[in-house]
Structure formats: C-alpha cells, structure tokens
Amino acid sequence: MTKEHLGLPVGTTLDRFIKRKQDDFPYATGELSQLLRDIALAGKIINREISRSGLLNIGGAFGATNVQGEEQQKLDVIADIRFTRALKNGGEVCAIISEEEEEIIDLDNPKGRYIVAMDPLDGSSNIDVNVSIGTIFSIYRRKSPVGGPISKEDVLQAGTEQVAAGYLLYGSSTMLVYTTGHGVYGFTYEASLGEFFLSHQDIKMPEDGKIYSINEGSYCSFEPAVKEYIDYCKENEYSARYIGSLVADFHRNLLKGGIYIYPCTSKAPNGKLRLLYECNALAFIAEQAGGCATNGYGRVLEIQPTELHQRCPFFIGSKKMVQMASDLMKKQEQETAAGTV
Ligand code: AHM
Ligand code: MG
C-alpha cells in the first residue's frame, strides 16, 4: 500500500476525504457526500452506546421480535432509531429498509433522492459478550420522481444499482469502510478527537486465501457441494475462523484473504442473510476490492429482489476460493438435474 493515494494520505479526515472525492465529479450535488457524513455521525453515536452498554443497562433483550421472528436486543433497537433519525434529519434520504422494521420506512423527506437499506446492528448475538459487531448499509438512488410516493421499484433494486455501500465495524478499533464504486477505503475512528481518519487506502482483497468462515455446527445439513468444499479446506489445513458477526468475519477476510459462507441449512433453508441490507453491500465492497460474491450459482449483485427481507445463500471472499466453492455448487446442480446423484 502506498503512503499517498490520489493525493490523499493516511491520516486524512473522513470529511476532507469525502469533500476531495466529491470535487472529482464536477456535477456532484454534494447530497451523497452529506449522506455519508450522516452515516458516519450515527456510527459515532452507536459506537459510544456500545462502548458503554455494560454500564447503562442497554445490553440484553428488548422483549420483542423483529419481522424475521428474531429476538431484538436493546442495542438493535437503539441503533435502528439512531440511524433512522440521522438519515431523516440529513434530508437526502426518502426511505429506509431496515432489518428491524417490517415495512419500508418513509422518511417524509420530499426532496430526498436516496434510499438506504441497512442492518443497524449486525451480529446481535455478540452484543452482550463484548465481541465485534457492525452496521451494514447500501445506498441507492430512487427510480421514481422526487416528491412523489415511494414505489416498490425504488426499494427492490438489484445490487448492481448501488451508488455506495459500506459498513461500520465496532471491533478492537471502530472502522468505517465504504465504496462509491471507485475502490474501497477504510477509516479508523479516533474517539478522543471524535474523527474518522483514513487508515486503509484502496483496499485489495488477496486473490486467494487460507481462512474459511462458516458455522460448521450445521455441517450435517449442508448441501453435498458445501461439505465437499469444507472437507477440501480441512484436508489442506486451512484455518477455520468464525466470529458469528458477518462484518467482522468479512473484514478479516478482506484484509487477509479468505472465504465466508452462509449456505442453505435445515434451520435456514434459503440461507440466513438478507440480500438487501447484508449481502449486497458486502458483495459490492468485495468486488471493488477484487474479490467475489455469489449465492453459489451466480453473482449476488445481479439478483433481482422480490421481497424486502429476502434471504440469500452467501459465498463471499477471495476470488479463487469463491470460484472453487461456486464451481462445486454448479457441478452438484448439473448432476442433480442429470439425475446422476
Ligand atoms: P443478525 O443480523 O440477526 O445479527 O444475523 C446475522 C448474523 C451474521 O452477522 C452472522 O454471520 C450470522 O448471523 C451468524 O449466524 P449463526 O449464529 O447461525 O452462525
Ligand atoms: Mg444482520
């Protein structure tokens, strides 16, 4: 990694970085830049809540379930409220799709041109045990005219339509990683200054790796091709690393090389992860960093969503690893179709 990239050295503040990037596009209105700043601000607030959660009685279950029937944690709900508020106040966003809300959240911002799909707090089962968690976001431009009602077409866009995507990782340090389709950049939060600083320039994912991340407790219900791939990883003494927080597992594999898989299982017949606010954002980042993301058969970003909370089997990471796992899936599909297995 070079110390300077496009004239923006390590240590550049997020604000300055966003501003300089915006200046590269003469017709940019600045709305997307402001939206990214709104997300960073909400991320700082969540970071503060998480770091004090053990003291403030905001750990533990909220006492309700979300649309997917999962038990909501108090911090899930707090993060949802904080992000929604930041995006509403910013004024650039007209609607949000959130893991925590069943329906589209119409922000009543008639001039807003953007739609945000988000998982406000991913990896919630790790909240109370001090393990890394994250926020995932995808940004789309609305299709229908500004000022009119939000349509399904605005929110059910394929991942290829994302204008920006990213995540916040609340880990050993807090980071914001995002792309606007021109490379992937990572910023580390300096809490005493209250600023994100550029720390990871133009991130590239190793083409191959030796780390595999999957919940192997469900091995018995994996499809044969997934079992075959995992057996291959073991025979070759790859390292098994599974935090159980998608953002954290993905981030490690992004930097070190590796594959993350959440396949179909008996408990999650269509996979567990949600296309619109988990898979698409990370797929966009992976591709921008030279990696790859499939549902086992095809590119995740090309899947046309039909439902807000649609799930998707997910294979993401270093290009060669994802290709090998996907090749095994396709071979299995062909053999099943030909009736040879
Ligand atoms: P969540 O959005 O409810 O937190 O669920 C998503 C999380 C991912 O972060 C993680 O990779 C996965 O679920 C873990 O699931 P499992 O416990 O089945 O392995
Ligand atoms: Mg999640």
XYZ file of C-alpha atoms and ligand atoms in Angstrom:
361
model
C 0.000 0.000 0.000
C 1.408 3.378 -0.908
C 1.544 6.157 1.646
C -0.119 8.545 -0.771
C -3.124 7.647 -2.863
C -4.676 10.143 -5.252
C -3.100 12.855 -3.149
C -4.915 11.707 -0.015
C -2.506 10.417 2.594
C -3.159 8.161 5.547
C -4.449 10.396 8.313
C -6.798 12.418 6.073
C -10.060 13.005 7.931
C -13.191 11.390 6.549
C -14.763 14.801 5.969
C -11.843 16.039 3.905
C -11.663 12.746 2.009
C -15.364 12.888 1.094
C -15.039 16.506 0.023
C -11.976 15.829 -2.154
C -13.683 12.840 -3.784
C -16.751 14.928 -4.493
C -14.593 17.547 -6.208
C -13.509 14.825 -8.679
C -17.092 14.804 -10.028
C -17.945 18.265 -11.355
C -21.719 17.672 -11.433
C -21.970 16.088 -7.990
C -24.521 17.916 -5.874
C -22.955 17.011 -2.552
C -26.029 15.091 -1.363
C -24.294 11.715 -1.364
C -21.364 13.263 0.467
C -23.697 14.609 3.128
C -25.415 11.246 3.390
C -22.093 9.507 4.030
C -21.372 12.081 6.737
C -24.787 11.393 8.318
C -23.967 7.690 8.433
C -20.576 8.371 9.988
C -22.229 10.549 12.636
C -24.769 7.847 13.505
C -21.867 5.365 13.625
C -20.083 7.522 16.207
C -23.211 7.619 18.356
C -23.680 3.829 18.154
C -20.014 3.352 18.924
C -20.496 5.393 22.095
C -23.599 3.409 23.107
C -21.860 0.084 22.504
C -18.772 1.006 24.463
C -20.913 1.957 27.487
C -23.560 -0.748 27.098
C -22.319 -2.806 30.049
C -22.850 0.220 32.316
C -26.097 1.656 31.015
C -28.475 -1.289 31.204
C -28.834 -1.264 27.431
C -27.497 -4.768 26.954
C -29.764 -7.776 26.672
C -33.072 -8.482 25.036
C -35.555 -5.730 24.208
C -38.523 -8.024 24.781
C -39.819 -8.149 21.210
C -39.042 -9.939 17.974
C -38.362 -8.367 14.590
C -40.067 -9.216 11.305
C -37.933 -12.324 10.885
C -39.013 -13.629 14.293
C -35.571 -12.984 15.803
C -35.348 -11.670 19.332
C -34.389 -7.986 19.241
C -31.646 -6.769 21.533
C -31.957 -3.328 23.123
C -28.963 -2.128 21.130
C -30.556 -3.376 17.879
C -33.467 -1.086 18.587
C -31.283 1.841 19.714
C -29.125 1.548 16.582
C -32.217 1.428 14.383
C -33.576 4.588 15.991
C -30.230 6.435 15.818
C -29.628 5.673 12.153
C -33.195 6.439 11.161
C -33.034 9.767 12.997
C -29.673 10.724 11.443
C -30.905 9.888 7.945
C -34.188 11.707 8.428
C -32.500 14.825 9.781
C -29.953 14.797 6.955
C -32.741 15.205 4.387
C -31.050 13.357 1.498
C -32.858 10.058 2.110
C -36.528 9.492 1.300
C -36.860 5.901 2.536
C -35.085 3.257 4.586
C -35.280 -0.513 4.581
C -34.119 -1.869 7.910
C -33.653 -5.353 9.276
C -35.593 -4.208 12.311
C -38.674 -2.849 10.503
C -41.197 -4.899 8.571
C -42.213 -2.225 6.090
C -40.406 0.494 4.163
C -39.746 3.473 6.439
C -40.973 6.541 4.561
C -38.997 9.477 5.979
C -41.329 12.085 4.593
C -38.388 13.932 3.039
C -39.962 15.019 -0.249
C -36.648 16.183 -1.715
C -34.685 13.080 -0.746
C -33.220 11.271 -3.735
C -31.690 8.306 -1.949
C -32.863 5.026 -0.459
C -30.812 3.356 2.278
C -31.008 -0.353 3.099
C -29.373 -1.120 6.432
C -28.748 -3.637 9.127
C -28.274 -1.174 12.001
C -26.533 -3.700 14.246
C -25.309 -6.919 12.713
C -24.114 -9.810 14.835
C -26.525 -9.009 17.656
C -25.930 -12.307 19.431
C -22.422 -10.969 20.155
C -23.525 -7.694 21.779
C -23.620 -8.896 25.364
C -20.351 -10.790 25.231
C -18.093 -7.984 24.048
C -17.436 -9.471 20.632
C -17.182 -7.327 17.484
C -20.413 -6.243 15.834
C -21.187 -3.961 12.909
C -23.563 -1.825 10.866
C -24.101 -2.517 7.161
C -25.545 -0.049 4.633
C -26.381 0.141 0.934
C -27.308 3.369 -0.836
C -29.494 3.522 -3.949
C -30.844 6.407 -5.986
C -34.635 6.363 -6.186
C -36.146 5.494 -9.580
C -39.443 7.360 -9.246
C -39.608 11.160 -9.493
C -38.556 13.145 -6.414
C -41.538 14.423 -4.455
C -43.896 11.562 -5.370
C -44.685 8.451 -3.327
C -42.011 5.782 -2.866
C -42.619 2.765 -5.067
C -41.567 -0.879 -4.680
C -39.371 -0.323 -7.723
C -37.381 2.232 -5.733
C -36.537 -0.200 -2.976
C -36.332 -3.513 -4.825
C -33.262 -2.678 -6.888
C -30.533 -5.149 -7.804
C -27.183 -4.708 -6.051
C -25.615 -3.515 -9.309
C -27.609 -0.286 -8.835
C -25.925 0.644 -5.545
C -24.266 4.058 -5.642
C -22.392 3.435 -2.409
C -22.166 0.796 0.289
C -20.207 0.203 3.419
C -20.030 -0.955 6.970
C -19.019 0.184 10.408
C -17.107 -2.347 12.444
C -17.177 -1.893 16.202
C -14.143 -4.014 16.955
C -10.772 -3.668 18.635
C -10.981 -0.294 16.959
C -14.017 1.195 15.242
C -13.772 1.457 11.480
C -15.838 2.761 8.609
C -15.183 1.014 5.288
C -17.009 2.145 2.174
C -17.043 2.295 -1.597
C -18.741 4.534 -4.117
C -17.628 2.264 -6.946
C -14.118 3.712 -7.166
C -12.185 1.448 -4.826
C -12.610 0.618 -1.157
C -11.369 2.894 1.613
C -11.146 2.278 5.346
C -11.214 4.890 8.126
C -10.327 4.303 11.750
C -12.131 6.195 14.495
C -10.101 8.223 16.958
C -12.516 8.564 19.850
C -10.668 11.285 21.734
C -10.802 13.519 18.644
C -14.221 12.302 17.511
C -12.955 11.810 13.948
C -12.557 9.029 11.415
C -9.126 9.093 9.735
C -8.123 7.368 6.507
C -6.141 4.293 7.551
C -6.640 1.788 4.708
C -6.202 3.128 1.175
C -7.636 1.428 -1.890
C -8.080 -1.930 -0.143
C -7.463 -5.008 -2.301
C -8.517 -8.466 -1.194
C -5.908 -11.210 -1.685
C -6.886 -13.283 -4.723
C -6.557 -16.490 -2.714
C -6.522 -17.271 0.975
C -6.375 -19.961 3.636
C -9.157 -18.929 6.000
C -12.690 -20.311 5.832
C -15.555 -18.907 7.887
C -18.757 -20.905 8.243
C -20.937 -22.114 11.104
C -19.750 -25.710 10.966
C -22.240 -26.736 13.648
C -24.717 -27.105 10.774
C -22.334 -29.288 8.724
C -24.724 -32.264 8.685
C -27.381 -30.251 6.877
C -25.072 -28.576 4.316
C -25.560 -29.472 0.675
C -23.006 -32.015 -0.601
C -21.056 -29.363 -2.552
C -20.611 -27.214 0.565
C -19.480 -30.278 2.535
C -17.034 -31.096 -0.251
C -15.587 -27.591 -0.147
C -15.247 -27.600 3.648
C -13.616 -31.047 3.523
C -11.154 -29.630 0.964
C -10.329 -26.745 3.346
C -9.653 -29.229 6.147
C -7.607 -31.604 4.038
C -5.433 -28.630 3.120
C -5.196 -27.443 6.720
C -6.838 -24.080 6.157
C -7.663 -22.057 9.264
C -11.264 -22.067 10.498
C -12.256 -18.616 11.806
C -15.869 -17.800 12.640
C -16.803 -14.838 14.806
C -20.510 -15.050 14.045
C -20.588 -11.356 13.123
C -20.695 -11.082 9.363
C -18.996 -7.680 9.260
C -16.106 -8.841 11.435
C -15.650 -12.121 9.570
C -15.814 -10.307 6.233
C -13.421 -7.560 7.307
C -10.773 -10.044 8.415
C -11.080 -11.996 5.171
C -10.988 -8.766 3.151
C -7.614 -7.901 4.628
C -6.095 -11.362 4.985
C -7.767 -13.389 2.232
C -10.437 -15.979 2.928
C -13.988 -17.088 2.284
C -17.189 -16.601 4.293
C -20.096 -18.936 3.566
C -23.637 -18.925 4.919
C -25.237 -21.716 2.911
C -28.711 -23.249 2.994
C -29.174 -25.353 6.130
C -32.119 -27.203 7.635
C -32.650 -24.248 10.032
C -32.216 -21.660 7.257
C -33.419 -23.296 4.017
C -32.682 -20.184 1.901
C -29.613 -19.153 3.857
C -29.855 -16.763 6.799
C -28.508 -13.483 5.455
C -30.656 -10.840 3.845
C -29.970 -9.791 0.282
C -30.901 -6.118 0.515
C -29.117 -4.997 3.646
C -26.443 -7.596 4.319
C -25.309 -9.386 1.152
C -25.456 -6.644 -1.483
C -23.364 -4.096 0.414
C -20.592 -6.568 1.160
C -20.758 -8.023 -2.352
C -20.208 -4.517 -3.787
C -17.231 -3.961 -1.493
C -15.778 -7.405 -2.228
C -15.955 -6.832 -5.986
C -14.471 -3.367 -5.685
C -11.584 -4.908 -3.747
C -11.034 -7.610 -6.395
C -12.971 -10.322 -4.546
C -16.167 -12.086 -5.453
C -19.649 -12.852 -4.050
C -22.146 -15.449 -5.257
C -25.225 -17.260 -4.000
C -23.424 -20.454 -5.012
C -24.504 -20.182 -8.636
C -24.363 -16.587 -9.799
C -23.303 -13.072 -8.908
C -25.161 -11.766 -5.846
C -25.270 -8.215 -7.246
C -27.340 -9.370 -10.219
C -30.134 -10.969 -8.210
C -33.385 -9.089 -8.753
C -35.001 -8.822 -5.309
C -38.699 -9.556 -4.980
C -39.103 -9.024 -1.234
C -37.706 -6.548 1.297
C -36.394 -9.161 3.701
C -35.393 -11.768 1.114
C -32.699 -14.203 2.193
C -29.849 -15.446 0.087
C -27.203 -18.177 0.420
C -23.908 -16.287 0.550
C -20.383 -17.148 -0.620
C -18.044 -14.165 -0.382
C -14.336 -13.525 -0.270
C -11.149 -14.113 -2.201
C -11.852 -14.682 -5.869
C -10.229 -18.097 -6.247
C -11.862 -19.512 -3.131
C -15.354 -18.304 -4.023
C -14.923 -19.553 -7.585
C -13.923 -23.002 -6.393
C -16.842 -23.282 -3.962
C -19.264 -21.974 -6.622
C -17.897 -24.417 -9.224
C -18.663 -27.278 -6.834
C -22.199 -25.916 -6.338
C -22.763 -25.703 -10.097
C -21.388 -29.223 -10.634
C -23.764 -30.509 -7.969
C -26.674 -28.694 -9.638
C -25.854 -30.224 -13.024
C -25.504 -33.715 -11.540
C -28.817 -33.338 -9.731
C -30.501 -32.188 -12.942
C -28.973 -35.103 -14.863
C -30.132 -37.493 -12.133
C -26.615 -38.807 -11.525
C -26.717 -38.143 -7.763
P -28.253 -10.745 12.693
O -28.393 -9.714 11.612
O -29.557 -11.085 13.326
O -27.199 -10.393 13.676
O -27.833 -12.107 11.938
C -26.745 -12.089 11.054
C -25.578 -12.781 11.688
C -24.283 -12.568 10.955
O -23.612 -11.446 11.433
C -23.527 -13.806 11.283
O -22.528 -14.089 10.346
C -24.602 -14.834 11.316
O -25.801 -14.159 11.613
C -24.379 -15.856 12.372
O -25.401 -16.782 12.314
P -25.242 -18.207 13.043
O -25.307 -17.928 14.503
O -26.392 -19.011 12.535
O -23.913 -18.781 12.622
Mg -27.546 -8.826 10.352
